């Protein structure tokens, strides 16, 4: 059954790739749904489409002159030398060393071409993932596009926008499980435990490369804030461990910063998509906003314009919960801030289907929920 489903999904992906024009919305749904893009051979074809990168016009390979008088070279070199664990175990030393040299060149090339971007420690964890999947030349193009879109907030001169994104974490947790939220607030643990998760797209903290690329499929197909929703569902998945912990900053921080390696990734991906649909950024902006939202990448992210006709999330939710069109009041209660265990069980534990309609809403409604839209609601 698994092999049949995998074969069918591969056929659907290639059908979307071969359509004229390419069905990018279908590719996004394939990347989000169970199993993601399945294999690196497919990722080499689909990731460029998700980022609107023209593979027929790739930049030339960067030259070694990039390293001369480059202000970031020494820091990049140190970080790359420390990245041994990010390469497949058993890889010959000479092959790994060659890839590390390519990794340095890709990073310096992107920074030179985009002087508004600033290197941060952890950036190399993202770049190496692309290098290992698609090779140096295509990785250079994909990373440059990603750096000016999804990752742009992390590459500002200050961490203000990164802090702004982290500020969405607690409101998401509060919507689903107020008890966990209040416990974490009492412990004064903050959100710094999730910083490395966010700025490396979990590449730095997950040891199995298969799980890393599966998450990259998901994040590349979604709104730039989706990694913070995934961080929230990890905390919610561990809610009992959190509540059983000593209510102090050191204990809770230590617990949460040690991310489990055996997470149920497909279930958590589905739940992150569900939470994005139920509590989009526009509904959390009042609590999360620390600065003008015009400066965040989510306000200028335009790739979702490739998707077709927009669909309102309340309609999708009614379909998912099997409600009739007349069930407006029940839909409103679902979207209202929860304070009951019954809702927690429904929202966090009960929604186990592969994304389906939720994926459609994530893809098709992202533009409506961008912070630029929030400014009209919260002046």
Short mmCIF file of C-alpha atoms in Angstrom, two decimals, residues 76-368:
data_model
loop_
_atom_site.label_atom_id
_atom_site.label_comp_id
_atom_site.label_asym_id
_atom_site.label_seq_id
_atom_site.Cartn_x
_atom_site.Cartn_y
_atom_site.Cartn_z
CA UNK A 76 32.07 31.62 7.76
CA UNK A 77 35.25 29.54 7.69
CA UNK A 78 35.01 28.82 11.43
CA UNK A 79 31.34 27.84 11.20
CA UNK A 80 31.86 25.59 8.19
CA UNK A 81 34.78 23.83 9.86
CA UNK A 82 32.48 23.05 12.77
CA UNK A 83 29.81 21.59 10.48
CA UNK A 84 31.19 18.02 10.32
CA UNK A 85 28.00 16.50 11.75
CA UNK A 86 25.93 17.97 8.93
CA UNK A 87 27.58 15.70 6.36
CA UNK A 88 26.58 12.06 5.87
CA UNK A 89 28.47 9.70 8.22
CA UNK A 90 31.13 7.71 6.44
CA UNK A 91 31.67 10.30 3.71
CA UNK A 92 35.36 10.30 2.64
CA UNK A 93 37.36 13.19 4.08
CA UNK A 94 38.39 14.57 0.70
CA UNK A 95 34.79 14.63 -0.53
CA UNK A 96 33.57 16.34 2.63
CA UNK A 97 36.38 18.89 2.50
CA UNK A 98 35.48 19.66 -1.11
CA UNK A 99 31.85 20.23 -0.15
CA UNK A 100 32.93 22.48 2.71
CA UNK A 101 34.88 24.64 0.26
CA UNK A 102 31.80 24.84 -1.97
CA UNK A 103 29.71 25.75 1.07
CA UNK A 104 32.00 28.68 1.89
CA UNK A 105 31.86 29.93 -1.71
CA UNK A 106 28.06 29.77 -1.90
CA UNK A 107 27.65 31.79 1.29
CA UNK A 108 30.16 34.45 0.28
CA UNK A 109 28.66 34.68 -3.22
CA UNK A 110 25.16 35.36 -1.88
CA UNK A 111 26.43 37.93 0.59
CA UNK A 112 28.48 39.76 -2.03
CA UNK A 113 25.57 39.95 -4.47
CA UNK A 114 23.21 41.13 -1.72
CA UNK A 115 25.07 43.58 0.51
CA UNK A 116 21.86 44.33 2.42
CA UNK A 117 22.05 40.82 3.88
CA UNK A 118 24.13 40.10 6.97
CA UNK A 119 25.60 36.70 7.80
CA UNK A 120 24.46 35.01 11.01
CA UNK A 121 25.72 31.89 12.76
CA UNK A 122 23.39 29.10 11.71
CA UNK A 123 22.96 30.30 8.13
CA UNK A 124 25.48 27.70 6.99
CA UNK A 125 23.21 24.96 8.43
CA UNK A 126 20.55 25.94 5.91
CA UNK A 127 22.96 26.35 3.00
CA UNK A 128 24.57 22.94 3.51
CA UNK A 129 21.16 21.28 3.24
CA UNK A 130 20.64 22.76 -0.22
CA UNK A 131 24.20 21.92 -1.23
CA UNK A 132 23.79 18.25 -0.29
CA UNK A 133 20.44 17.93 -2.08
CA UNK A 134 20.87 19.90 -5.31
CA UNK A 135 24.60 20.56 -5.78
CA UNK A 136 26.58 23.78 -5.68
CA UNK A 137 25.35 25.69 -8.72
CA UNK A 138 21.62 25.21 -8.18
CA UNK A 139 22.08 25.61 -4.42
CA UNK A 140 23.62 29.05 -5.03
CA UNK A 141 20.52 30.22 -6.89
CA UNK A 142 18.05 28.70 -4.44
CA UNK A 143 19.84 30.02 -1.36
CA UNK A 144 20.02 33.52 -2.83
CA UNK A 145 16.27 33.54 -3.48
CA UNK A 146 15.54 32.06 -0.06
CA UNK A 147 17.80 34.62 1.63
CA UNK A 148 15.89 37.53 0.12
CA UNK A 149 12.51 36.01 1.03
CA UNK A 150 11.95 33.48 3.83
CA UNK A 151 15.25 34.14 5.63
CA UNK A 152 15.49 37.86 5.10
CA UNK A 153 14.44 38.81 8.63
CA UNK A 154 17.25 36.72 10.11
CA UNK A 155 19.79 38.57 7.92
CA UNK A 156 19.08 42.10 9.11
CA UNK A 157 21.79 44.08 10.91
CA UNK A 158 19.96 43.52 14.21
CA UNK A 159 17.88 40.67 15.64
CA UNK A 160 14.76 42.82 15.95
CA UNK A 161 12.81 41.02 13.24
CA UNK A 162 13.97 37.62 14.46
CA UNK A 163 12.66 38.52 17.93
CA UNK A 164 9.41 39.62 16.32
CA UNK A 165 8.95 36.21 14.73
CA UNK A 166 9.81 34.44 18.00
CA UNK A 167 7.12 36.54 19.65
CA UNK A 168 4.49 34.55 17.75
CA UNK A 169 5.43 31.37 19.61
CA UNK A 170 3.71 32.03 22.94
CA UNK A 171 0.43 33.35 21.46
CA UNK A 172 0.13 30.17 19.36
CA UNK A 173 0.70 28.01 22.45
CA UNK A 174 -1.79 30.12 24.40
CA UNK A 175 -4.50 29.58 21.80
CA UNK A 176 -4.20 25.81 22.08
CA UNK A 177 -3.16 25.11 25.67
CA UNK A 178 -3.39 28.08 28.06
CA UNK A 179 -2.14 25.92 30.93
CA UNK A 180 1.19 25.27 29.18
CA UNK A 181 1.41 28.93 28.17
CA UNK A 182 0.81 30.15 31.72
CA UNK A 183 3.28 27.63 33.13
CA UNK A 184 5.98 28.81 30.73
CA UNK A 185 5.20 32.42 31.54
CA UNK A 186 5.49 31.70 35.26
CA UNK A 187 8.82 29.99 34.66
CA UNK A 188 9.95 33.06 32.66
CA UNK A 189 11.57 30.73 30.15
CA UNK A 190 11.06 33.08 27.19
CA UNK A 191 11.52 31.83 23.63
CA UNK A 192 15.29 31.76 23.21
CA UNK A 193 15.25 27.93 23.37
CA UNK A 194 13.61 27.98 19.91
CA UNK A 195 16.07 30.41 18.32
CA UNK A 196 18.34 27.76 16.76
CA UNK A 197 15.26 25.86 15.55
CA UNK A 198 13.97 28.91 13.75
CA UNK A 199 17.10 30.37 12.16
CA UNK A 200 18.36 26.99 10.87
CA UNK A 201 14.94 25.57 9.97
CA UNK A 202 15.75 22.82 12.49
CA UNK A 203 18.78 21.77 10.44
CA UNK A 204 21.16 22.34 13.35
CA UNK A 205 19.18 20.37 15.93
CA UNK A 206 17.97 17.30 14.01
CA UNK A 207 20.49 14.53 13.45
CA UNK A 208 18.62 12.60 10.73
CA UNK A 209 18.99 14.32 7.36
CA UNK A 210 15.76 12.71 6.11
CA UNK A 211 13.77 14.62 8.70
CA UNK A 212 15.55 17.87 7.84
CA UNK A 213 14.74 17.73 4.12
CA UNK A 214 11.16 16.68 4.88
CA UNK A 215 10.75 19.86 6.91
CA UNK A 216 12.38 21.89 4.15
CA UNK A 217 9.76 20.56 1.70
CA UNK A 218 7.10 21.81 4.09
CA UNK A 219 8.63 25.21 4.82
CA UNK A 220 9.48 26.00 1.20
CA UNK A 221 5.85 25.42 0.23
CA UNK A 222 4.40 27.55 3.01
CA UNK A 223 4.25 31.01 4.50
CA UNK A 224 7.56 32.29 5.97
CA UNK A 225 6.14 32.07 9.50
CA UNK A 226 5.39 28.34 9.29
CA UNK A 227 8.62 27.32 11.13
CA UNK A 228 7.39 29.13 14.25
CA UNK A 229 4.11 27.20 14.08
CA UNK A 230 6.11 23.98 13.84
CA UNK A 231 8.14 25.07 16.87
CA UNK A 232 4.87 25.61 18.75
CA UNK A 233 3.53 22.14 17.95
CA UNK A 234 6.78 20.59 19.22
CA UNK A 235 6.25 22.33 22.57
CA UNK A 236 2.58 21.30 22.61
CA UNK A 237 3.54 17.72 21.75
CA UNK A 238 5.68 17.73 24.90
CA UNK A 239 3.09 19.49 27.05
CA UNK A 240 3.03 16.87 29.80
CA UNK A 241 6.82 16.92 30.08
CA UNK A 242 6.67 20.69 30.39
CA UNK A 243 3.99 20.66 33.09
CA UNK A 244 5.87 17.96 35.03
CA UNK A 245 9.03 20.09 35.02
CA UNK A 246 10.15 22.35 37.87
CA UNK A 247 8.59 25.75 37.25
CA UNK A 248 11.80 27.72 36.88
CA UNK A 249 13.61 29.16 33.92
CA UNK A 250 16.68 26.90 34.01
CA UNK A 251 14.72 23.64 34.22
CA UNK A 252 12.16 24.47 31.53
CA UNK A 253 14.79 25.93 29.21
CA UNK A 254 16.96 22.83 29.57
CA UNK A 255 14.02 20.55 28.84
CA UNK A 256 12.80 22.43 25.77
CA UNK A 257 16.23 23.06 24.28
CA UNK A 258 16.88 19.30 24.14
CA UNK A 259 14.73 18.51 21.11
CA UNK A 260 13.71 14.82 20.81
CA UNK A 261 14.93 13.05 17.69
CA UNK A 262 11.99 10.61 17.47
CA UNK A 263 9.24 13.15 16.89
CA UNK A 264 6.15 12.09 14.88
CA UNK A 265 7.07 14.47 12.07
CA UNK A 266 4.11 13.86 9.75
CA UNK A 267 1.63 14.32 12.58
CA UNK A 268 3.33 17.50 13.73
CA UNK A 269 3.47 18.89 10.19
CA UNK A 270 -0.26 18.27 9.85
CA UNK A 271 -0.96 19.97 13.19
CA UNK A 272 1.22 22.96 12.30
CA UNK A 273 -0.81 23.40 9.12
CA UNK A 274 -4.05 23.07 11.08
CA UNK A 275 -2.95 25.74 13.58
CA UNK A 276 -1.90 28.10 10.80
CA UNK A 277 -5.39 27.78 9.32
CA UNK A 278 -7.18 28.26 12.65
CA UNK A 279 -4.91 30.97 14.07
CA UNK A 280 -3.27 32.80 11.14
CA UNK A 281 -0.67 35.48 11.89
CA UNK A 282 -3.27 38.25 11.49
CA UNK A 283 -5.18 36.86 14.49
CA UNK A 284 -2.03 36.78 16.64
CA UNK A 285 -0.48 40.07 15.56
CA UNK A 286 -1.75 42.16 18.48
CA UNK A 287 0.10 39.95 20.96
CA UNK A 288 3.14 39.28 18.81
CA UNK A 289 3.85 42.66 17.24
CA UNK A 290 6.94 44.39 18.63
CA UNK A 291 7.64 46.64 15.69
CA UNK A 292 6.17 47.75 12.40
CA UNK A 293 5.16 44.65 10.50
CA UNK A 294 6.03 46.30 7.19
CA UNK A 295 9.66 45.29 7.79
CA UNK A 296 9.09 41.54 7.97
CA UNK A 297 9.53 39.13 5.09
CA UNK A 298 5.98 37.88 5.56
CA UNK A 299 4.68 41.30 4.47
CA UNK A 300 6.42 41.16 1.10
CA UNK A 301 6.37 37.44 0.37
CA UNK A 302 4.83 37.23 -3.10
CA UNK A 303 5.51 33.67 -4.20
CA UNK A 304 2.04 32.62 -3.10
CA UNK A 305 0.61 34.71 -5.91
CA UNK A 306 1.47 31.68 -8.04
CA UNK A 307 -1.40 29.87 -6.39
CA UNK A 308 -4.80 30.10 -8.04
CA UNK A 309 -8.14 31.39 -6.71
CA UNK A 310 -8.03 32.24 -3.02
CA UNK A 311 -10.17 30.32 -0.55
CA UNK A 312 -11.34 31.58 2.82
CA UNK A 313 -10.10 29.53 5.81
CA UNK A 314 -13.52 29.34 7.47
CA UNK A 315 -14.89 27.49 4.43
CA UNK A 316 -11.98 25.05 4.54
CA UNK A 317 -12.48 24.45 8.24
CA UNK A 318 -16.19 23.73 7.79
CA UNK A 319 -15.27 21.14 5.17
CA UNK A 320 -12.63 19.56 7.42
CA UNK A 321 -14.93 19.30 10.42
CA UNK A 322 -17.72 17.84 8.28
CA UNK A 323 -20.09 20.70 9.00
CA UNK A 324 -22.96 21.89 6.85
CA UNK A 325 -22.73 25.42 5.37
CA UNK A 326 -25.24 26.62 7.95
CA UNK A 327 -22.87 25.85 10.84
CA UNK A 328 -21.55 29.42 11.16
CA UNK A 329 -21.80 29.58 14.95
CA UNK A 330 -19.88 26.36 15.45
CA UNK A 331 -17.15 27.59 13.10
CA UNK A 332 -16.89 30.81 15.09
CA UNK A 333 -16.54 28.87 18.33
CA UNK A 334 -13.73 26.81 16.80
CA UNK A 335 -11.88 29.95 15.82
CA UNK A 336 -12.38 31.55 19.23
CA UNK A 337 -9.53 31.51 21.74
CA UNK A 338 -9.85 28.16 23.55
CA UNK A 339 -9.83 27.62 27.29
CA UNK A 340 -11.08 24.05 27.57
CA UNK A 341 -9.47 20.63 27.47
CA UNK A 342 -12.09 19.58 24.96
CA UNK A 343 -10.77 22.08 22.43
CA UNK A 344 -7.18 21.13 23.15
CA UNK A 345 -7.98 17.50 22.39
CA UNK A 346 -9.73 18.53 19.18
CA UNK A 347 -7.15 20.96 17.85
CA UNK A 348 -3.94 19.27 18.91
CA UNK A 349 -4.70 15.56 19.12
CA UNK A 350 -7.71 14.99 16.92
CA UNK A 351 -6.68 16.46 13.58
CA UNK A 352 -4.57 13.58 12.29
CA UNK A 353 -5.51 13.54 8.62
CA UNK A 354 -2.82 14.50 6.11
CA UNK A 355 -3.14 18.21 5.44
CA UNK A 356 -5.64 18.05 2.61
CA UNK A 357 -7.90 21.08 2.81
CA UNK A 358 -5.66 22.76 5.38
CA UNK A 359 -2.77 22.62 2.92
CA UNK A 360 -5.00 24.27 0.34
CA UNK A 361 -5.78 27.08 2.73
CA UNK A 362 -2.15 27.53 3.71
CA UNK A 363 -1.19 27.85 0.05
CA UNK A 364 -4.08 29.93 -1.18
CA UNK A 365 -4.72 32.31 1.70
CA UNK A 366 -1.20 33.25 2.80
CA UNK A 367 -1.31 36.67 1.19
CA UNK A 368 -4.47 37.62 3.07
#
